[in-house]
Short mmCIF file of C-alpha atoms in Angstrom, two decimals:
data_model
loop_
_atom_site.label_atom_id
_atom_site.label_comp_id
_atom_site.label_asym_id
_atom_site.label_seq_id
_atom_site.Cartn_x
_atom_site.Cartn_y
_atom_site.Cartn_z
CA MET A 1 107.63 113.05 84.46
CA ASP A 2 104.09 114.46 84.27
CA ILE A 3 103.34 116.89 87.10
CA LYS A 4 99.59 116.24 86.79
CA THR A 5 99.93 112.50 87.46
CA LEU A 6 102.81 112.68 89.95
CA TRP A 7 100.66 112.78 93.10
CA GLY A 8 98.62 109.75 92.05
CA LEU A 9 101.76 107.77 91.22
CA ARG A 10 103.31 108.58 94.60
CA VAL A 11 100.16 107.52 96.46
CA GLN A 12 99.98 104.25 94.51
CA GLU A 13 103.65 103.56 95.24
CA PHE A 14 103.12 104.15 98.96
CA TYR A 15 100.06 101.91 99.22
CA ARG A 16 101.70 99.11 97.22
CA LYS A 17 104.52 99.06 99.75
CA MET A 18 102.18 99.29 102.74
CA PHE A 19 99.91 96.55 101.35
CA ARG A 20 102.91 94.25 101.13
CA TYR A 21 103.54 94.65 104.85
CA TYR A 22 99.95 94.78 106.09
CA SER A 23 98.94 91.70 104.11
CA ILE A 24 101.57 89.74 106.05
CA ILE A 25 100.39 91.24 109.33
CA GLY A 26 96.73 90.57 108.56
CA ALA A 27 97.40 86.95 107.67
CA ASN A 28 99.17 86.29 110.97
CA VAL A 29 97.73 88.43 113.75
CA VAL A 30 94.17 89.33 112.75
CA TYR A 31 92.61 87.03 115.39
CA SER A 32 94.95 88.25 118.13
CA PHE A 33 94.06 91.81 117.14
CA LEU A 34 90.33 91.08 117.46
CA VAL A 35 90.78 89.52 120.91
CA ILE A 36 92.96 92.40 122.18
CA SER A 37 90.55 94.97 120.73
CA SER A 38 87.62 93.31 122.50
CA ILE A 39 89.49 93.36 125.82
CA PHE A 40 90.45 97.00 125.25
CA ILE A 41 86.84 98.01 124.57
CA TYR A 42 85.72 96.20 127.72
CA TYR A 43 88.25 98.00 129.92
CA PHE A 44 87.63 101.27 128.17
CA ASN A 45 83.95 101.05 129.10
CA LEU A 46 84.97 100.31 132.70
CA PHE A 47 87.18 103.39 132.60
CA LEU A 48 84.30 105.53 131.38
CA GLN A 49 82.16 104.28 134.27
CA TRP A 50 85.01 105.07 136.70
CA ILE A 51 85.30 108.73 135.64
CA PRO A 52 84.26 110.87 138.65
CA PRO A 53 80.93 112.68 138.19
CA GLN A 54 82.62 116.00 139.01
CA ILE A 55 84.41 115.83 135.63
CA SER A 56 82.01 116.83 132.86
CA VAL A 57 81.60 114.67 129.76
CA GLU A 58 82.48 117.66 127.56
CA VAL A 59 85.94 117.90 129.16
CA ILE A 60 86.65 114.21 128.50
CA LEU A 61 85.41 114.32 124.89
CA SER A 62 87.35 117.48 124.11
CA LEU A 63 90.55 115.94 125.45
CA PHE A 64 90.06 112.78 123.40
CA VAL A 65 89.43 114.74 120.20
CA THR A 66 92.39 117.07 120.86
CA PHE A 67 94.84 114.23 121.51
CA THR A 68 93.54 112.44 118.40
CA LEU A 69 94.15 115.42 116.12
CA ILE A 70 97.40 116.88 117.49
CA PRO A 71 99.75 114.08 116.25
CA THR A 72 98.52 114.54 112.66
CA LYS A 73 100.99 114.60 109.78
CA VAL A 74 100.58 116.37 106.44
CA ARG A 75 101.27 113.60 103.92
CA THR A 76 102.88 114.99 100.76
CA PHE A 77 104.75 111.82 99.62
CA ILE A 78 107.75 114.02 98.90
CA LYS A 79 111.17 112.35 98.73
CA ARG A 80 114.57 113.81 99.53
CA PRO A 81 115.78 113.93 95.88
CA ASP A 82 112.73 116.09 95.08
CA ILE A 83 114.61 119.10 96.45
CA VAL A 84 116.76 118.94 93.33
CA PHE A 85 114.17 117.92 90.76
CA LEU A 86 110.92 119.51 91.94
CA PHE A 87 112.15 122.68 93.64
CA PRO A 88 112.52 124.53 90.29
CA LEU A 89 108.93 123.51 89.48
CA GLU A 90 107.43 124.66 92.77
CA TRP A 91 105.17 127.18 91.07
CA LYS A 92 103.56 124.32 89.10
CA LEU A 93 102.90 122.12 92.13
CA LYS A 94 99.96 124.01 93.65
CA SER A 95 97.46 121.29 92.73
CA TYR A 96 99.85 118.62 94.05
CA PHE A 97 99.96 120.12 97.54
CA ILE A 98 96.23 120.87 97.56
CA LYS A 99 95.66 117.15 96.95
CA SER A 100 98.06 116.39 99.81
CA LEU A 101 96.14 118.64 102.17
CA VAL A 102 92.82 117.10 101.12
CA TYR A 103 94.27 113.60 101.59
CA SER A 104 95.57 114.47 105.08
CA PHE A 105 92.20 116.02 105.92
CA VAL A 106 90.36 112.83 104.88
CA ILE A 107 92.69 110.65 106.96
CA ASP A 108 92.13 112.85 110.01
CA ALA A 109 88.37 112.84 109.42
CA ILE A 110 88.40 109.03 109.32
CA LYS A 111 90.39 108.92 112.60
CA LEU A 112 87.92 111.27 114.24
CA LEU A 113 84.96 109.30 112.88
CA SER A 114 86.45 106.14 114.39
CA LEU A 115 86.81 107.92 117.74
CA ILE A 116 83.20 109.10 117.59
CA THR A 117 82.11 105.51 116.87
CA VAL A 118 83.99 104.21 119.93
CA LEU A 119 82.72 107.03 122.16
CA LEU A 120 79.26 107.19 120.61
CA SER A 121 77.47 106.80 123.94
CA LEU A 122 79.37 109.76 125.37
CA PHE A 123 78.73 111.90 122.31
CA LEU A 124 75.02 111.15 122.40
CA HIS A 125 75.02 111.92 126.13
CA THR A 126 76.20 115.47 125.56
CA THR A 127 74.93 116.44 122.11
CA ASN A 128 72.90 115.26 119.13
CA ILE A 129 75.06 114.52 116.10
CA ASN A 130 73.20 116.40 113.37
CA LEU A 131 74.32 118.17 110.19
CA PRO A 132 75.44 121.49 111.82
CA ILE A 133 77.43 119.59 114.48
CA PHE A 134 79.00 117.42 111.77
CA ILE A 135 79.96 120.48 109.70
CA LEU A 136 81.60 122.15 112.71
CA ILE A 137 83.52 118.97 113.56
CA VAL A 138 84.74 118.82 109.96
CA GLY A 139 85.72 122.49 110.28
CA ILE A 140 87.83 121.69 113.36
CA VAL A 141 89.61 118.91 111.44
CA PHE A 142 90.25 121.27 108.53
CA TYR A 143 91.56 123.94 110.93
CA ASN A 144 93.95 121.43 112.46
CA ILE A 145 95.39 120.47 109.07
CA LEU A 146 95.93 124.10 108.07
CA MET A 147 97.56 124.90 111.41
CA LYS A 148 99.90 121.97 110.93
CA TRP A 149 100.71 123.17 107.40
CA THR A 150 101.69 126.63 108.66
CA GLU A 151 104.36 125.13 110.95
CA GLN A 152 106.76 125.03 107.99
CA TRP A 153 107.10 128.83 108.10
CA LEU A 154 107.90 129.18 111.79
CA GLU A 155 111.36 130.65 112.25
CA ASN A 156 112.50 129.42 115.67
CA HIS A 157 111.69 127.09 118.55
CA VAL A 158 109.86 129.77 120.57
CA GLN A 159 107.46 130.40 117.69
CA PHE A 160 106.95 126.66 117.31
CA VAL A 161 106.08 126.20 121.01
CA LEU A 162 103.66 129.15 120.99
CA HIS A 163 102.09 127.93 117.75
CA ARG A 164 101.65 124.41 119.13
CA LEU A 165 100.10 125.70 122.38
CA ASN A 166 97.75 127.91 120.36
CA ARG A 167 96.76 124.91 118.26
CA VAL A 168 96.15 122.63 121.26
CA PHE A 169 94.07 125.14 123.22
CA SER A 170 92.14 126.29 120.15
CA ILE A 171 91.10 122.75 119.22
CA TYR A 172 90.23 121.92 122.81
CA LEU A 173 88.13 125.06 123.34
CA MET A 174 86.34 124.71 120.00
CA CYS A 175 85.44 121.11 120.87
CA TYR A 176 84.41 122.06 124.40
CA PHE A 177 82.08 124.88 123.29
CA LEU A 178 80.69 122.65 120.54
CA PHE A 179 79.81 119.83 122.95
CA LYS A 180 78.42 122.35 125.48
CA ASN A 181 76.21 123.81 122.72
CA ASP A 182 77.61 127.29 123.40
CA TRP A 183 77.12 128.38 119.81
CA ILE A 184 78.13 132.03 120.28
CA PHE A 185 81.53 131.18 121.79
CA GLU A 186 82.00 128.40 119.24
CA LEU A 187 81.35 130.58 116.19
CA VAL A 188 83.39 133.52 117.53
CA LEU A 189 86.36 131.28 118.31
CA MET A 190 86.22 129.54 114.92
CA SER A 191 85.91 132.88 113.11
CA VAL A 192 88.95 134.30 114.93
CA ASN A 193 91.01 131.17 114.29
CA PHE A 194 90.20 130.98 110.60
CA ALA A 195 90.79 134.74 110.20
CA TYR A 196 94.26 134.20 111.70
CA LEU A 197 94.90 131.32 109.31
CA ILE A 198 93.76 133.25 106.23
CA TYR A 199 96.03 136.14 107.21
CA PHE A 200 99.01 133.86 107.91
CA ILE A 201 98.66 131.67 104.81
CA GLY A 202 97.79 134.64 102.62
CA LYS A 203 101.35 135.95 102.80
CA LYS A 204 103.32 134.76 99.80
CA ARG A 205 106.04 132.39 100.93
CA ASN A 206 108.11 129.68 99.35
CA LEU A 207 107.59 126.14 100.52
CA ASN A 208 109.93 124.86 103.19
CA TRP A 209 111.12 121.71 101.44
CA GLU A 210 113.20 120.53 104.39
CA TRP A 211 110.08 120.66 106.58
CA LEU A 212 108.00 118.83 103.96
CA ILE A 213 110.59 116.05 103.70
CA ALA A 214 111.01 115.79 107.48
CA GLU A 215 107.23 115.59 107.90
CA GLU A 216 106.91 112.86 105.28
CA GLU A 217 109.84 110.87 106.66
CA SER A 218 108.37 111.13 110.16
CA ALA A 219 105.00 109.83 108.90
CA LEU A 220 106.69 106.92 107.11
CA LEU A 221 108.73 106.13 110.20
CA ARG A 222 105.56 106.02 112.28
CA ASN A 223 104.06 103.50 109.85
CA PHE A 224 107.19 101.35 109.84
CA LYS A 225 107.44 101.40 113.64
CA PHE A 226 103.93 100.04 113.85
CA ILE A 227 104.69 97.37 111.25
CA ASN A 228 107.90 96.49 113.08
CA ILE A 229 105.79 95.40 116.06
CA PHE A 230 104.71 92.40 113.99
CA ILE A 231 107.48 91.81 111.41
CA ASP A 232 111.04 92.97 111.04
CA VAL A 233 111.43 96.10 108.89
CA PRO A 234 114.95 96.32 107.43
CA ASN A 235 116.99 99.50 107.93
CA LEU A 236 114.49 101.14 110.25
CA LYS A 237 115.95 104.34 111.66
CA ARG A 238 115.64 104.70 115.42
CA SER A 239 116.26 107.55 117.81
CA PHE A 240 118.25 106.94 120.98
CA ARG A 241 119.59 108.56 124.14
CA ASN A 242 122.55 107.54 126.25
CA ARG A 243 120.67 107.46 129.60
CA ARG A 244 123.90 107.16 131.51
CA LEU A 245 122.31 106.49 134.89
CA LEU A 246 120.25 103.53 133.62
CA THR A 247 123.22 102.29 131.61
CA MET A 248 125.36 102.33 134.74
CA ILE A 249 122.68 100.41 136.68
CA VAL A 250 122.47 97.79 133.91
CA LYS A 251 126.24 97.48 133.89
CA ARG A 252 126.32 96.78 137.63
CA CYS A 253 123.42 94.31 137.56
CA ILE A 254 124.70 92.05 134.76
CA PRO A 255 127.66 89.81 135.66
CA TYR A 256 130.88 90.19 133.70
CA SER A 257 131.04 86.87 131.84
CA GLN A 258 130.97 85.52 128.31
CA SER A 259 127.57 83.91 128.82
CA SER A 260 126.10 87.33 129.70
CA THR A 261 127.48 89.12 126.64
CA PHE A 262 124.23 89.29 124.67
CA VAL A 263 122.09 89.89 127.74
CA TYR A 264 124.30 92.94 128.33
CA LEU A 265 123.97 94.08 124.69
CA TYR A 266 120.19 93.69 124.58
CA SER A 267 119.78 95.46 127.91
CA HIS A 268 121.78 98.43 126.64
CA LEU A 269 119.85 98.54 123.37
CA PHE A 270 116.58 98.45 125.28
CA VAL A 271 117.61 101.26 127.63
CA ARG A 272 119.02 103.49 124.89
CA TYR A 273 116.52 103.04 122.03
CA ASN A 274 113.67 105.46 122.59
CA ASP A 275 111.10 103.30 120.78
CA TYR A 276 111.43 100.31 123.10
CA PHE A 277 112.17 102.23 126.28
CA TYR A 278 109.21 104.61 125.95
CA LEU A 279 106.95 101.74 124.85
CA TYR A 280 107.80 99.87 128.06
CA LEU A 281 107.37 103.03 130.13
CA ARG A 282 104.02 103.96 128.56
CA LEU A 283 102.51 100.49 128.95
CA THR A 284 103.73 100.26 132.56
CA VAL A 285 102.20 103.66 133.44
CA ILE A 286 98.92 102.66 131.75
CA GLY A 287 98.94 99.42 133.74
CA ILE A 288 99.50 101.28 137.02
CA PHE A 289 96.64 103.66 136.19
CA VAL A 290 94.25 100.80 135.32
CA ASN A 291 95.14 98.93 138.49
CA TYR A 292 94.39 102.08 140.47
CA ALA A 293 91.13 102.88 138.67
CA MET A 294 89.80 99.30 138.47
CA PRO A 295 91.51 97.22 141.16
CA THR A 296 88.93 94.43 141.13
CA SER A 297 89.61 93.41 137.52
CA GLY A 298 92.93 95.12 136.85
CA TRP A 299 94.92 91.87 137.11
CA ILE A 300 93.51 90.69 133.75
CA PHE A 301 94.63 93.96 132.19
CA THR A 302 98.04 93.46 133.82
CA LEU A 303 98.47 90.19 131.93
CA LEU A 304 97.40 91.95 128.74
CA ILE A 305 99.99 94.69 129.35
CA VAL A 306 102.71 92.07 129.88
CA PHE A 307 101.65 90.27 126.69
CA ALA A 308 101.65 93.51 124.66
CA THR A 309 105.08 94.51 126.00
CA GLY A 310 106.64 91.13 125.31
CA PHE A 311 105.11 90.96 121.84
CA GLN A 312 106.38 94.41 120.88
CA VAL A 313 109.98 93.93 122.10
CA ILE A 314 110.47 90.82 119.93
CA PRO A 315 111.87 92.90 117.00
CA LEU A 316 114.67 94.09 119.32
CA GLN A 317 116.47 90.82 118.55
CA HIS A 318 117.28 92.13 115.06
CA GLU A 319 118.65 95.50 116.19
CA ILE A 320 122.15 94.12 116.80
CA LYS A 321 124.56 94.78 113.95
CA GLN A 322 125.63 91.82 111.85
CA SER A 323 129.28 92.32 112.82
CA VAL A 324 128.40 91.65 116.47
CA LEU A 325 126.97 88.27 115.50
CA LEU A 326 130.51 87.14 114.65
CA TYR A 327 131.27 87.02 118.37
CA PRO A 328 132.30 83.43 119.29
CA ILE A 329 129.04 82.46 120.96
CA SER A 330 126.68 79.79 119.65
CA LYS A 331 123.42 80.86 117.99
CA SER A 332 121.39 78.97 120.57
CA GLN A 333 123.11 80.88 123.36
CA MET A 334 122.33 84.17 121.60
CA ASN A 335 118.67 83.18 121.44
CA ASP A 336 118.69 82.08 125.07
CA SER A 337 120.21 85.42 126.06
CA PHE A 338 117.41 87.27 124.33
CA LEU A 339 114.79 85.12 126.06
CA LYS A 340 116.47 85.74 129.41
CA PHE A 341 116.45 89.49 128.74
CA VAL A 342 112.72 89.45 127.83
CA LEU A 343 111.93 87.33 130.89
CA VAL A 344 113.65 89.81 133.23
CA ILE A 345 111.96 92.96 131.86
CA LEU A 346 108.53 91.28 131.86
CA TYR A 347 108.95 90.02 135.42
CA ALA A 348 110.04 93.53 136.46
CA GLN A 349 106.99 95.05 134.79
CA PHE A 350 104.62 92.48 136.28
CA PHE A 351 105.93 92.97 139.83
CA ILE A 352 105.68 96.77 139.47
CA LEU A 353 102.03 96.45 138.41
CA TYR A 354 101.28 93.85 141.09
CA PHE A 355 102.69 95.93 143.92
CA ALA A 356 100.96 99.06 142.60
CA ARG A 357 97.69 97.18 142.95
CA PHE A 358 98.69 95.73 146.33
CA ILE A 359 99.54 99.17 147.76
CA HIS A 360 96.20 100.56 146.55
CA THR A 361 93.90 97.75 147.75
CA SER A 362 96.00 95.90 150.38
CA THR A 363 94.04 92.81 149.30
CA ALA A 364 95.97 91.63 146.23
CA GLN A 365 95.79 87.85 146.60
CA VAL A 366 98.94 85.76 146.45
CA TYR A 367 97.50 83.52 143.75
CA TYR A 368 97.46 86.54 141.40
CA LEU A 369 101.21 86.72 141.91
CA VAL A 370 101.57 83.00 141.18
CA ILE A 371 99.33 83.14 138.08
CA GLY A 372 101.15 86.21 136.74
CA SER A 373 104.61 84.74 137.33
CA LEU A 374 103.60 81.50 135.60
CA PHE A 375 102.04 83.46 132.72
CA VAL A 376 105.25 85.43 132.14
CA TYR A 377 107.39 82.28 132.14
CA LEU A 378 105.10 80.37 129.77
CA PHE A 379 104.70 83.40 127.49
CA VAL A 380 108.48 83.80 127.11
CA TYR A 381 109.44 80.16 126.69
CA PHE A 382 106.42 78.96 124.68
CA PHE A 383 105.41 82.04 122.67
CA VAL A 384 108.42 84.34 122.34
CA SER A 385 110.88 81.43 121.95
CA LYS A 386 109.15 80.35 118.72
CA ARG A 387 109.70 83.82 117.28
CA VAL A 388 113.34 84.29 118.24
CA ASN A 389 116.10 83.92 115.67
CA VAL A 390 118.78 86.45 116.53
CA SER A 391 121.00 85.57 113.58
CA GLY A 392 118.14 85.77 111.09
CA SER A 393 115.42 88.21 110.10
CA ALA A 394 111.70 87.94 110.06
CA PHE A 395 111.32 89.83 106.81
CA LYS A 396 113.67 90.42 103.91
CA GLU A 397 113.43 92.94 101.13
#
């Protein structure tokens, strides 16, 4: 194994695997993606018009940039067996990790450039995007990557929380002063932050290989979770919580009968798996917010929210272990149980969003309720039903 070519080989291996998945996604959902993106841009522009004039543009832009940069991951393409094979060669891997930092910086810069493109009208409203502004924005991205890199040397949870708060507020304030054209505060704050980083990184420390591996595995998991929205990813690790209160409610609501066996199982999986539960919660909260901010056209967004939720819970059908499929119930009944489960959670979400709009405006027409109810039923039994095969898998290795 050549240390000089190792980084390039790892990157090629990663993109070969990702291309395999994304080529399938692109061939199947590219038109749906374009339609949904267009609707999102339309409602996003409505949201920007809704923002109260008391809130300055700089505050909004700084929040968007901060929340774009904070979830960043330092991609090193390190694997768990590398602890054994590469740890003795750590002193030779300086160029490898410099390339990783540069790669992560480029990815973050592309994300931020995409955000600037979407919010171009707001950026031009507050500041002219010239070379000095661009250099400072790049400096903020670089600062964010280095701050993320230093997390591997934090010794306890208290240090991690303080470090994360420091990172969030530093990025926000640097962006705010930049967009306000307060150059003195901007340069002083950047100088202090980079001085802190140079001091912290300058201390000779060994790499925290467990942190590097956890960071890489987390980044891969994020990719696979996104892919799993469209096609089944085998052996995808998921986090879960018991949520005893919700589990107890589900247990009381579902009748004790053989025909309800898989409805019961899917309901428990949905409640306990963080990915699906938080997805449902996030989309529902977003829908409530949109219905509050834009009540006159929020019902269209409500249907989009229901569609997105139903589309993204389809992979839940493959989360049941193969041994459970041996239960003496016909395959068609298993599929029907899944459809019934999806129908219930989508109706629940739709009624929550409908009544949130009704409470706010007191003028939510009944025909919206009829249209939404019909949409949910047709979506489940004409769209989701064609993609349900509980005993099979949408994608095999």
